[in-house]
CSV table of C-alpha atoms and ligand atoms in Angstrom, one decimal:
chain,number,residue,atom,x,y,z
A,104,MET,CA,0.0,0.0,0.1
A,105,SER,CA,1.3,3.5,-0.8
A,106,GLU,CA,1.8,6.0,2.0
A,107,ALA,CA,2.7,9.7,1.9
A,108,ILE,CA,5.8,10.6,3.7
A,109,GLU,CA,6.9,14.1,4.7
A,110,VAL,CA,10.6,14.2,4.3
A,111,LYS,CA,12.1,16.9,6.5
A,112,VAL,CA,15.6,18.0,7.2
A,113,PRO,CA,17.0,15.7,9.8
A,114,ASP,CA,19.1,16.3,12.8
A,115,ILE,CA,22.1,18.1,11.2
A,116,GLY,CA,23.9,19.1,14.5
A,117,ASP,CA,24.3,22.7,15.2
A,118,TYR,CA,23.8,23.9,11.7
A,119,LYS,CA,20.9,26.5,11.2
A,120,ASN,CA,19.7,28.3,8.2
A,121,VAL,CA,21.9,26.3,5.7
A,122,PRO,CA,21.5,26.9,1.9
A,123,VAL,CA,20.2,24.3,-0.3
A,124,ILE,CA,23.0,24.2,-3.0
A,125,GLU,CA,21.5,21.3,-5.1
A,126,VAL,CA,18.1,19.7,-5.6
A,127,LEU,CA,18.7,16.3,-7.0
A,128,VAL,CA,15.1,15.2,-7.7
A,129,LYS,CA,12.0,16.6,-9.3
A,130,PRO,CA,8.2,15.7,-8.9
A,131,GLY,CA,7.6,12.3,-10.5
A,132,ASP,CA,11.1,11.0,-10.0
A,133,ILE,CA,11.2,7.4,-8.5
A,134,VAL,CA,13.8,7.4,-5.6
A,135,GLU,CA,15.4,4.5,-4.0
A,136,LEU,CA,15.9,4.3,-0.1
A,137,GLU,CA,18.9,6.5,0.8
A,138,GLN,CA,19.1,8.2,-2.6
A,139,SER,CA,20.2,11.8,-2.0
A,140,LEU,CA,17.3,14.3,-2.5
A,141,ILE,CA,19.0,17.6,-1.8
A,142,THR,CA,22.5,18.9,-0.9
A,143,LEU,CA,23.0,21.5,1.9
A,144,GLU,CA,26.1,23.5,2.4
A,145,SER,CA,27.3,25.1,5.6
A,146,ASP,CA,30.6,26.9,6.1
A,147,LYS,CA,32.2,23.7,7.2
A,148,ALA,CA,30.4,20.8,5.5
A,149,THR,CA,28.3,19.6,2.6
A,150,ILE,CA,25.2,17.5,3.8
A,151,ASP,CA,23.2,15.2,1.5
A,152,VAL,CA,19.8,14.5,2.7
A,153,PRO,CA,18.8,10.9,1.8
A,154,SER,CA,15.3,9.5,1.1
A,155,PRO,CA,13.8,7.6,4.0
A,156,ALA,CA,12.1,5.2,1.7
A,157,THR,CA,11.7,4.0,-1.8
A,158,GLY,CA,8.9,5.9,-3.5
A,159,ILE,CA,7.8,8.7,-5.9
A,160,VAL,CA,8.5,12.3,-5.4
A,161,LYS,CA,5.0,13.9,-5.3
A,162,ILE,CA,5.7,17.5,-4.2
A,163,LEU,CA,9.0,19.3,-4.0
A,164,LYS,CA,9.2,21.9,-1.2
A,165,VAL,CA,12.5,23.5,-1.7
A,166,ASN,CA,14.5,25.3,-4.3
A,167,VAL,CA,18.3,26.0,-4.7
A,168,GLY,CA,19.2,28.9,-2.5
A,169,ASP,CA,16.4,28.3,0.1
A,170,MET,CA,17.7,28.5,3.7
A,171,VAL,CA,16.8,25.4,5.9
A,172,SER,CA,17.2,24.1,9.3
A,173,GLU,CA,16.2,20.8,11.1
A,174,GLY,CA,12.7,20.0,10.6
A,175,ALA,CA,12.1,22.0,7.4
A,176,LEU,CA,9.9,20.1,4.8
A,177,ILE,CA,11.8,19.0,1.8
A,178,VAL,CA,9.6,16.6,-0.2
A,179,ILE,CA,6.4,14.8,0.0
A,180,LEU,CA,7.0,11.3,-1.0
A,181,GLU,CA,4.7,8.6,-2.0
A,182,SER,CA,6.2,5.6,-0.5
A,183,THR,CA,6.2,2.3,-2.4
A,184,ASP,CA,7.8,0.3,0.3
A,185,SER,CA,5.7,-2.6,1.8
A,186,GLU,CA,6.9,-1.9,5.3
A,187,PRO,CA,5.2,0.9,7.3
A,188,HIS,CA,7.1,4.3,7.7
A,189,LYS,CA,7.2,7.1,10.3
A,190,SER,CA,6.0,10.3,9.0
A,191,ASP,CA,9.4,11.9,8.7
A,192,THR,CA,13.1,11.4,8.8
A,193,VAL,CA,13.4,13.2,12.4
A,194,SER,CA,11.3,10.7,13.9
A,195,ARG,CA,13.1,7.8,12.3
A,196,LEU,CA,16.3,9.1,13.8
A,197,ALA,CA,14.7,9.4,17.2
A,198,GLN,CA,13.5,5.8,16.9
A,199,LYS,CA,17.0,4.6,16.1
A,200,ARG,CA,18.3,6.4,19.1
A,201,LEU,CA,15.7,4.5,21.3
A,202,ASP,CA,16.8,1.3,19.7
A,203,LEU,CA,13.2,0.6,18.6
A,204,PRO,CA,12.7,-1.7,15.5
A,205,THR,CA,12.6,0.3,12.4
A,206,ALA,CA,13.1,0.2,8.6
A,207,PRO,CA,16.7,1.0,7.4
A,208,MET,CA,17.5,4.4,8.6
A,209,ALA,CA,18.4,7.3,6.2
A,210,ALA,CA,20.9,9.3,8.2
A,211,PRO,CA,22.3,12.5,6.5
A,212,LYS,CA,25.6,12.0,4.8
A,213,ILE,CA,27.8,14.8,6.1
A,214,GLN,CA,31.1,15.6,4.6
A,215,MET,CA,33.5,18.0,6.3
A,216,ALA,CA,34.7,20.6,3.7
A,217,GLN,CA,38.4,20.6,2.9
A,218,GLU,CA,39.2,18.2,5.6
A,219,HIS,CA,39.6,14.6,4.3
A,220,TYR,CA,39.3,15.5,0.8
A,221,THR,CA,41.3,18.1,-1.2
A,222,SER,CA,38.3,18.6,-3.7
A,223,HIS,CA,35.1,20.1,-2.6
A,224,ALA,CA,32.0,18.0,-3.7
A,225,SER,CA,28.9,16.7,-2.0
A,226,PRO,CA,28.7,12.9,-1.3
A,227,SER,CA,26.1,12.4,-4.1
A,228,VAL,CA,28.4,14.0,-6.5
A,229,ARG,CA,31.4,11.9,-5.3
A,230,LYS,CA,29.3,8.8,-5.7
A,231,PHE,CA,28.3,9.8,-9.2
A,232,ALA,CA,31.9,10.3,-10.1
A,233,ARG,CA,32.9,7.0,-8.6
A,234,GLU,CA,30.1,5.3,-10.5
A,235,LEU,CA,31.6,6.7,-13.9
A,236,GLY,CA,35.0,5.6,-12.7
A,237,ILE,CA,36.3,9.4,-12.4
A,238,GLU,CA,38.6,10.5,-9.7
A,239,ILE,CA,36.9,13.5,-8.3
A,240,GLU,CA,40.3,15.1,-7.8
A,241,HIS,CA,40.6,15.5,-11.4
A,242,VAL,CA,37.3,17.4,-12.1
A,243,PRO,CA,37.5,21.2,-12.1
A,244,GLY,CA,34.8,22.6,-9.9
A,245,THR,CA,33.0,25.7,-11.4
A,246,ARG,CA,30.7,26.6,-8.4
A,247,SER,CA,31.5,29.1,-5.5
A,248,LYS,CA,34.6,28.2,-3.8
A,249,GLY,CA,35.5,25.8,-6.5
A,250,ARG,CA,32.8,23.3,-5.5
A,251,ILE,CA,32.4,20.5,-8.0
A,252,ALA,CA,28.7,20.0,-9.0
A,253,ARG,CA,27.2,17.0,-10.8
A,254,GLU,CA,27.3,18.9,-14.1
A,255,ASP,CA,31.1,19.5,-13.6
A,256,VAL,CA,31.6,15.6,-13.6
A,257,THR,CA,29.4,15.2,-16.7
A,258,ALA,CA,31.4,18.1,-18.5
A,259,TYR,CA,34.6,16.4,-17.4
A,260,VAL,CA,33.6,13.0,-19.0
A,261,LYS,CA,32.4,14.6,-22.2
A,262,ASP,CA,35.7,16.5,-22.4
A,263,MET,CA,37.6,13.3,-21.9
A,264,MET,CA,35.6,11.5,-24.6
A,265,HIS,CA,36.1,14.4,-27.0
A,266,LYS,CA,39.9,14.5,-26.5
A,267,GLN,CA,40.1,10.7,-27.0
A,268,ARG,CA,38.1,11.0,-30.3
A,269,GLY,CA,40.2,14.0,-31.5
A,270,VAL,CA,43.4,13.8,-33.5
A,271,SER,CA,46.2,16.2,-32.9
A,272,VAL,CA,47.9,17.1,-36.2
A,273,SER,CA,50.1,19.5,-34.4
A,274,SER,CA,52.5,17.0,-33.1
A,275,THR,CA,53.5,13.4,-33.7
A,276,THR,CA,54.8,13.0,-30.3
A,277,ILE,CA,52.6,11.3,-27.6
A,278,SER,CA,50.4,14.2,-26.8
A,279,ASN,CA,47.5,12.2,-25.1
A,280,ASP,CA,49.7,10.3,-22.5
A,281,THR,CA,47.4,10.9,-19.7
A,282,GLU,CA,44.3,9.5,-21.4
A,283,LEU,CA,46.2,6.1,-22.0
A,284,ASP,CA,47.8,6.4,-18.6
A,285,LEU,CA,51.2,6.2,-20.1
A,286,LEU,CA,54.4,7.5,-18.5
A,287,PRO,CA,55.1,11.0,-19.7
A,288,TRP,CA,57.3,11.4,-22.8
A,289,PRO,CA,61.1,11.5,-21.7
A,290,LYS,CA,62.4,15.0,-21.8
A,291,ILE,CA,66.1,14.9,-22.5
A,292,ASP,CA,68.7,17.4,-23.0
A,293,PHE,CA,70.4,15.7,-25.8
A,294,ALA,CA,73.1,18.4,-26.0
A,295,LYS,CA,74.6,17.2,-22.7
A,296,PHE,CA,75.9,14.0,-24.7
A,297,GLY,CA,77.2,15.8,-27.8
A,298,PRO,CA,76.4,18.4,-30.6
A,299,VAL,CA,72.8,18.3,-31.9
A,300,GLN,CA,70.6,20.1,-34.4
A,301,SER,CA,66.9,20.6,-34.2
A,302,LYS,CA,64.7,20.5,-37.3
A,303,SER,CA,61.0,20.7,-37.4
A,304,LEU,CA,58.9,17.9,-38.9
A,305,SER,CA,57.6,18.4,-42.4
A,306,ARG,CA,53.8,19.2,-42.6
A,307,ILE,CA,53.4,15.8,-44.3
A,308,LYS,CA,55.2,14.1,-41.4
A,309,LYS,CA,53.1,15.8,-38.9
A,310,ILE,CA,49.8,14.8,-40.5
A,311,SER,CA,50.9,11.2,-41.4
A,312,GLY,CA,52.5,10.8,-38.0
A,313,ALA,CA,49.2,11.7,-36.3
A,314,ASN,CA,47.3,9.4,-38.5
A,315,LEU,CA,49.8,6.5,-38.0
A,316,HIS,CA,49.7,7.0,-34.3
A,317,ARG,CA,45.9,7.0,-34.0
A,318,ASN,CA,45.7,3.9,-36.3
A,319,TRP,CA,48.4,2.0,-34.4
A,320,VAL,CA,46.7,2.8,-31.1
A,321,ARG,CA,43.1,2.3,-31.9
A,322,ILE,CA,43.3,-0.8,-34.3
A,323,PRO,CA,44.2,-4.2,-33.0
A,324,HIS,CA,46.7,-5.1,-35.7
A,325,VAL,CA,47.8,-8.5,-36.4
A,326,THR,CA,50.3,-9.2,-39.3
A,327,ASN,CA,50.1,-12.4,-41.4
A,328,ASN,CA,53.5,-13.1,-43.2
A,329,ASP,CA,53.7,-15.3,-46.1
A,330,GLU,CA,55.8,-15.7,-49.3
A,331,ALA,CA,54.7,-16.0,-53.1
A,332,ASP,CA,56.7,-17.7,-55.6
A,333,ILE,CA,57.0,-15.2,-58.3
A,334,THR,CA,59.9,-17.1,-60.4
A,335,ASP,CA,57.5,-17.3,-63.5
A,336,LEU,CA,56.0,-14.0,-63.1
A,337,GLU,CA,59.4,-12.4,-62.9
A,338,THR,CA,60.4,-14.0,-66.2
A,339,PHE,CA,57.3,-12.8,-67.7
A,340,ARG,CA,57.8,-9.3,-66.2
A,341,VAL,CA,61.3,-9.0,-67.6
A,342,GLN,CA,60.2,-10.2,-71.1
A,343,LEU,CA,57.3,-7.7,-71.1
A,344,ASN,CA,59.5,-4.9,-70.3
A,345,ARG,CA,61.9,-5.9,-72.9
A,346,GLU,CA,59.2,-6.0,-75.4
A,347,ASN,CA,57.8,-2.6,-74.5
A,348,GLU,CA,61.0,-0.8,-73.9
A,349,LYS,CA,60.0,1.9,-76.4
A,350,THR,CA,56.8,3.0,-74.5
A,351,GLY,CA,59.0,4.1,-71.7
A,352,ILE,CA,56.5,2.3,-69.3
A,353,LYS,CA,58.3,0.0,-66.8
A,354,VAL,CA,56.3,-2.7,-65.2
A,355,THR,CA,57.4,-3.6,-61.6
A,356,ILE,CA,56.1,-6.3,-59.5
A,357,LEU,CA,53.8,-3.8,-57.8
A,358,ALA,CA,51.6,-3.6,-60.8
A,359,PHE,CA,51.1,-7.2,-60.8
A,360,VAL,CA,50.4,-7.3,-57.1
A,361,ILE,CA,47.8,-4.6,-57.5
A,362,ARG,CA,46.1,-6.6,-60.0
A,363,ALA,CA,46.3,-9.7,-57.9
A,364,VAL,CA,44.9,-7.8,-54.9
A,365,VAL,CA,41.9,-6.7,-56.9
A,366,ALA,CA,41.1,-10.4,-57.5
A,367,ALA,CA,41.6,-11.3,-53.7
A,368,LEU,CA,39.3,-8.3,-52.8
A,369,LYS,CA,36.7,-9.7,-55.2
A,370,LYS,CA,37.1,-13.2,-53.6
A,371,LEU,CA,37.3,-11.9,-50.1
A,372,PRO,CA,35.2,-8.7,-49.8
A,373,THR,CA,35.7,-8.2,-46.0
A,374,PHE,CA,39.0,-6.8,-46.9
A,375,ASN,CA,37.3,-4.2,-48.9
A,376,ALA,CA,35.1,-3.0,-45.9
A,377,SER,CA,35.3,-0.3,-43.3
A,378,LEU,CA,33.9,-0.3,-39.8
A,379,ASP,CA,31.1,2.2,-39.1
A,380,GLY,CA,30.1,1.8,-35.5
A,381,ASP,CA,28.7,-1.7,-35.3
A,382,ASN,CA,28.2,-1.9,-39.0
A,383,LEU,CA,30.6,-3.0,-41.8
A,384,ILE,CA,30.3,-0.9,-45.0
A,385,PHE,CA,31.2,-3.3,-48.0
A,386,LYS,CA,32.5,-1.1,-50.8
A,387,GLN,CA,31.6,-2.0,-54.3
A,388,TYR,CA,34.5,-0.1,-55.7
A,389,LEU,CA,38.1,-1.4,-56.0
A,390,ASN,CA,40.5,1.5,-55.4
A,391,ILE,CA,44.1,0.4,-54.4
A,392,GLY,CA,46.2,2.9,-52.3
A,393,PHE,CA,50.0,2.5,-52.3
A,394,ALA,CA,52.5,4.2,-50.1
A,395,ALA,CA,54.9,6.4,-51.9
A,396,ASP,CA,58.1,7.5,-50.2
A,397,THR,CA,58.6,11.3,-51.0
A,398,PRO,CA,61.3,13.7,-49.8
A,399,ASN,CA,58.7,15.2,-47.5
A,400,GLY,CA,57.4,11.9,-46.1
A,401,LEU,CA,55.0,9.2,-46.6
A,402,ILE,CA,51.9,9.7,-48.9
A,403,VAL,CA,49.3,7.2,-50.1
A,404,PRO,CA,47.9,8.0,-53.6
A,405,VAL,CA,45.0,5.9,-54.6
A,406,LEU,CA,44.7,4.2,-57.9
A,407,LYS,CA,40.9,4.4,-58.8
A,408,ASN,CA,38.9,1.5,-60.4
A,409,ALA,CA,41.8,-0.8,-60.5
A,410,GLU,CA,39.5,-3.8,-61.7
A,411,LYS,CA,39.1,-1.8,-65.0
A,412,LYS,CA,42.8,-1.6,-65.7
A,413,GLY,CA,45.4,-3.9,-67.1
A,414,VAL,CA,49.0,-4.3,-65.7
A,415,PHE,CA,50.4,-1.7,-68.1
A,416,ASP,CA,47.9,0.9,-67.3
A,417,ILE,CA,48.4,0.2,-63.7
A,418,ALA,CA,52.2,0.5,-63.9
A,419,LYS,CA,51.8,3.8,-65.9
A,420,GLU,CA,49.3,5.3,-63.4
A,421,THR,CA,51.3,4.4,-60.4
A,422,ALA,CA,54.3,5.8,-61.7
A,423,GLU,CA,52.5,9.0,-62.5
A,424,LEU,CA,50.8,9.3,-59.2
A,425,ALA,CA,54.1,8.5,-57.4
A,426,LYS,CA,55.7,11.4,-59.5
A,427,LEU,CA,53.0,13.8,-58.5
A,428,ALA,CA,53.4,12.6,-54.9
A,429,ARG,CA,57.2,13.3,-54.9
A,430,GLU,CA,56.5,16.8,-56.4
A,431,GLY,CA,53.7,17.5,-53.9
A,432,LYS,CA,51.1,17.8,-56.7
A,433,LEU,CA,48.5,15.4,-55.8
A,434,ASN,CA,45.0,16.7,-55.2
A,435,ALA,CA,42.7,15.7,-52.4
A,436,ASP,CA,40.8,13.3,-54.8
A,437,GLN,CA,43.9,11.4,-55.6
A,438,ILE,CA,44.6,10.5,-51.9
A,439,GLN,CA,41.1,9.4,-50.8
A,440,GLY,CA,38.7,6.7,-51.3
A,441,GLY,CA,40.8,3.6,-51.1
A,442,SER,CA,39.7,0.0,-50.6
A,443,ILE,CA,43.1,-1.3,-49.2
A,444,SER,CA,46.7,-0.1,-49.3
A,445,ILE,CA,50.0,-1.6,-50.3
A,446,SER,CA,53.3,-0.6,-48.9
A,447,SER,CA,56.1,-1.8,-51.1
A,448,LEU,CA,59.6,-1.7,-49.7
A,449,GLY,CA,60.8,-4.2,-52.2
A,450,GLY,CA,62.9,-1.7,-54.3
A,451,ILE,CA,64.9,-1.1,-51.0
A,452,GLY,CA,65.2,-4.2,-49.1
A,453,GLY,CA,64.1,-6.1,-45.9
A,454,THR,CA,62.5,-9.5,-45.4
A,455,HIS,CA,59.1,-8.8,-43.7
A,456,PHE,CA,57.7,-5.9,-41.7
A,457,THR,CA,54.4,-4.6,-39.9
A,458,PRO,CA,52.7,-2.1,-42.0
A,459,ILE,CA,50.2,0.2,-40.3
A,460,ILE,CA,46.7,0.0,-41.5
A,461,ASN,CA,45.5,3.1,-43.3
A,462,ALA,CA,42.1,3.8,-41.4
A,463,PRO,CA,39.3,3.5,-42.1
A,464,GLU,CA,40.6,0.6,-44.3
A,465,VAL,CA,40.9,-2.7,-42.6
A,466,ALA,CA,44.1,-4.1,-44.1
A,467,ILE,CA,47.3,-3.1,-45.6
A,468,LEU,CA,49.7,-5.4,-47.6
A,469,GLY,CA,53.5,-4.9,-47.2
A,470,LEU,CA,55.8,-6.1,-49.8
A,471,SER,CA,59.5,-6.7,-49.2
A,472,ARG,CA,62.4,-7.5,-51.4
A,473,SER,CA,62.1,-10.8,-53.4
A,474,THR,CA,65.0,-13.2,-53.2
A,475,TYR,CA,65.9,-16.5,-54.4
A,476,LYS,CA,65.5,-19.3,-51.8
A,477,PRO,CA,65.8,-23.1,-52.0
A,478,VAL,CA,62.3,-24.6,-52.1
A,479,TRP,CA,61.6,-28.1,-51.8
A,480,ASN,CA,59.4,-29.4,-54.8
A,481,GLY,CA,58.8,-32.8,-53.5
A,482,ASN,CA,62.0,-34.4,-54.9
A,483,GLN,CA,64.7,-31.7,-54.4
A,484,PHE,CA,65.4,-28.2,-53.4
A,485,VAL,CA,65.1,-25.7,-56.4
A,486,PRO,CA,65.9,-22.1,-56.6
A,487,ARG,CA,62.7,-20.1,-56.5
A,488,LEU,CA,62.2,-16.3,-56.4
A,489,MET,CA,60.0,-15.7,-53.3
A,490,LEU,CA,58.2,-12.4,-52.7
A,491,PRO,CA,57.6,-11.8,-48.9
A,492,LEU,CA,54.0,-10.6,-48.2
A,493,SER,CA,53.1,-9.0,-44.9
A,494,LEU,CA,49.3,-8.6,-44.5
A,495,SER,CA,48.3,-6.4,-41.5
A,496,TYR,CA,44.6,-6.7,-40.6
A,497,ASP,CA,42.1,-5.1,-38.3
A,498,HIS,CA,41.3,-8.1,-36.1
A,499,ARG,CA,38.0,-6.6,-35.1
A,500,VAL,CA,36.9,-7.1,-38.7
A,501,ILE,CA,39.1,-9.9,-40.1
A,502,ASP,CA,39.9,-13.2,-38.5
A,503,GLY,CA,43.3,-14.8,-38.7
A,504,ALA,CA,42.1,-17.6,-41.0
A,505,GLU,CA,40.6,-15.1,-43.4
A,506,ALA,CA,44.0,-13.3,-43.4
A,507,ALA,CA,45.8,-16.5,-44.1
A,508,ARG,CA,43.4,-17.2,-46.9
A,509,PHE,CA,43.9,-13.8,-48.4
A,510,ASN,CA,47.8,-14.3,-48.5
A,511,ALA,CA,47.4,-17.9,-49.7
A,512,TYR,CA,45.1,-16.8,-52.5
A,513,LEU,CA,47.4,-13.9,-53.5
A,514,SER,CA,50.4,-16.4,-53.6
A,515,GLU,CA,48.4,-18.7,-55.9
A,516,ILE,CA,47.7,-15.9,-58.3
A,517,LEU,CA,51.3,-14.5,-58.2
A,518,ALA,CA,52.7,-18.0,-58.8
A,519,ASP,CA,50.5,-18.5,-61.8
A,520,PHE,CA,49.2,-15.2,-63.1
A,521,ARG,CA,46.7,-16.8,-65.5
A,522,ARG,CA,44.5,-17.4,-62.5
A,523,VAL,CA,43.9,-13.6,-61.8
A,524,THR,CA,40.9,-13.6,-64.1
A,525,VAL,CA,39.6,-17.0,-63.1
B,741,CAO,N1,61.7,-7.2,-55.0
B,741,CAO,C1,62.7,-7.1,-55.6
B,741,CAO,N2,62.9,-5.9,-56.5
B,741,CAO,C2,61.7,-5.0,-56.4
B,741,CAO,C3,60.7,-5.2,-55.7
B,741,CAO,C4,60.7,-6.3,-54.9
B,741,CAO,N3,59.5,-6.7,-54.2
B,741,CAO,N4,59.9,-4.1,-55.9
B,741,CAO,C5,60.5,-3.3,-56.6
B,741,CAO,N5,61.7,-3.9,-57.0
B,741,CAO,C6,62.7,-3.4,-57.9
B,741,CAO,C7,62.0,-2.7,-59.1
B,741,CAO,O1,61.8,-3.7,-60.1
B,741,CAO,C8,63.0,-1.7,-59.6
B,741,CAO,O2,64.1,-2.5,-60.2
B,741,CAO,P1,65.0,-1.8,-61.4
B,741,CAO,O3,65.5,-0.5,-60.8
B,741,CAO,O4,66.0,-2.8,-61.7
B,741,CAO,O5,64.0,-1.6,-62.4
B,741,CAO,C9,63.5,-1.1,-58.3
B,741,CAO,O6,63.2,-2.2,-57.3
B,741,CAO,C10,62.9,0.1,-57.8
B,741,CAO,O7,61.5,0.0,-57.9
B,741,CAO,P2,60.6,1.3,-57.6
B,741,CAO,O8,60.5,1.5,-56.1
B,741,CAO,O9,61.0,2.4,-58.4
B,741,CAO,O10,59.1,0.9,-58.2
B,741,CAO,P3,57.9,0.2,-57.6
B,741,CAO,O11,56.8,0.2,-58.6
B,741,CAO,O12,58.3,-1.1,-57.0
B,741,CAO,O13,57.4,1.2,-56.3
B,741,CAO,C11,56.8,3.1,-55.2
B,741,CAO,C12,57.0,2.4,-56.5
B,741,CAO,C13,56.2,4.4,-55.5
B,741,CAO,C14,55.8,2.3,-54.3
B,741,CAO,C15,58.1,3.1,-54.6
B,741,CAO,O14,59.0,3.9,-55.4
B,741,CAO,C16,58.0,3.6,-53.1
B,741,CAO,O15,58.0,4.8,-53.0
B,741,CAO,N6,58.3,2.8,-52.2
B,741,CAO,C17,58.3,3.1,-50.8
B,741,CAO,C18,57.0,2.9,-50.1
B,741,CAO,C19,57.2,3.2,-48.6
B,741,CAO,O16,57.9,4.1,-48.2
B,741,CAO,N7,56.6,2.3,-47.9
B,741,CAO,C20,56.7,2.3,-46.3
B,741,CAO,C21,55.5,3.1,-45.8
B,741,CAO,S1,55.3,2.8,-44.2
B,741,CAO,O17,54.4,1.5,-44.1
């Protein structure tokens, strides 16, 4: 049965005419036993007045700024508790003192200002911060005397979330250490150890660095390493270049790999997807990005509609895009809209590496330098030209087995390029 309860300011010691600094409920709110209803603040303490019962707030009798003393009516509550209640909090306190049987008592929560705590916040605000996993000491208070209100905690959480989403392009150093709870970046006076020279990062390095940093931290990367036998393809490539010497177009292994990647994306479309919240966006276009090393830093031009282009066209267009990248002449359209990226270090060296995914793509293929290796053909070791493949993938989207299949399929095509169209 419901019962109307007059909730009054309980015994709060010697405090008189204390201002109400927060009203935490409104008519119609459902409140739990001991849930804070209002916060009072004296010179020395903040006091939360808790609800003496579970129920619904029917009438609110105080506003922020009102001055109250013991016995002042705060709220009329319609109790939904099954146990009978005394008519107000004061009588409950009296009952408790006489050791009479009673429902759980709602005593005021008094916190002495600036004594045990360095920050100034009411118990309800502290509880709210605790529930959100926030250390109240970190929250700047905006109320009088620097007191922290519930809204300050909310604003602090919003600010933290905003910072975590944001990307700083002004620096490639670890600027968000505190959010990741990392040690601060070491500050060293290098000149102590010998002569040094300071040079500012190029604009491209700053931008690509900030993107690489975000992608490395936010994407759970795994790299699947494999090797493709390109012995026959290399013979074909050399022959093609010899036959087409006059055109001035040089086909490198990269053009064949781009073509092979197009075929792999058609077969395994998850590699041509992007995460959008809890959804996967499957792209119907096949645009392949490739990392180009430029004097100013790394840039990723995008070869559009690669499925419509043959190996010669791909070789010609990648060379043109790489030239534009090195001259700093790429336009915005030429560096966006990729399905997947390729980072080829084959012209330089290396065996395998871990390329960083170019978000919002979900995979990147790294190519290292091909070398002759002894490969067992079932009867004997034979020299075969092996191209190292390093496929980094976003493990939220792609499973290890899919990644292994992608590399295995690529290897199959590269070993016998006739399969690219099959
Ligand atoms: N194995 C062996 N040799 C290879 C090879 C490989 N995997 N890939 C290329 N080569 C050879 C080429 O055949 C060429 O040989 P020749 O000089 O005898 O003709 C030579 O290496 C140089 O190739 P290239 O680099 O000029 O051409 P490409 O098509 O292979 O690559 C481009 C073009 C723009 C991708 C490349 O120049 C480049 O900038 N690579 C660096 C990419 C990079 O910085 N990645 C790291 C990014 S961080 O993840």
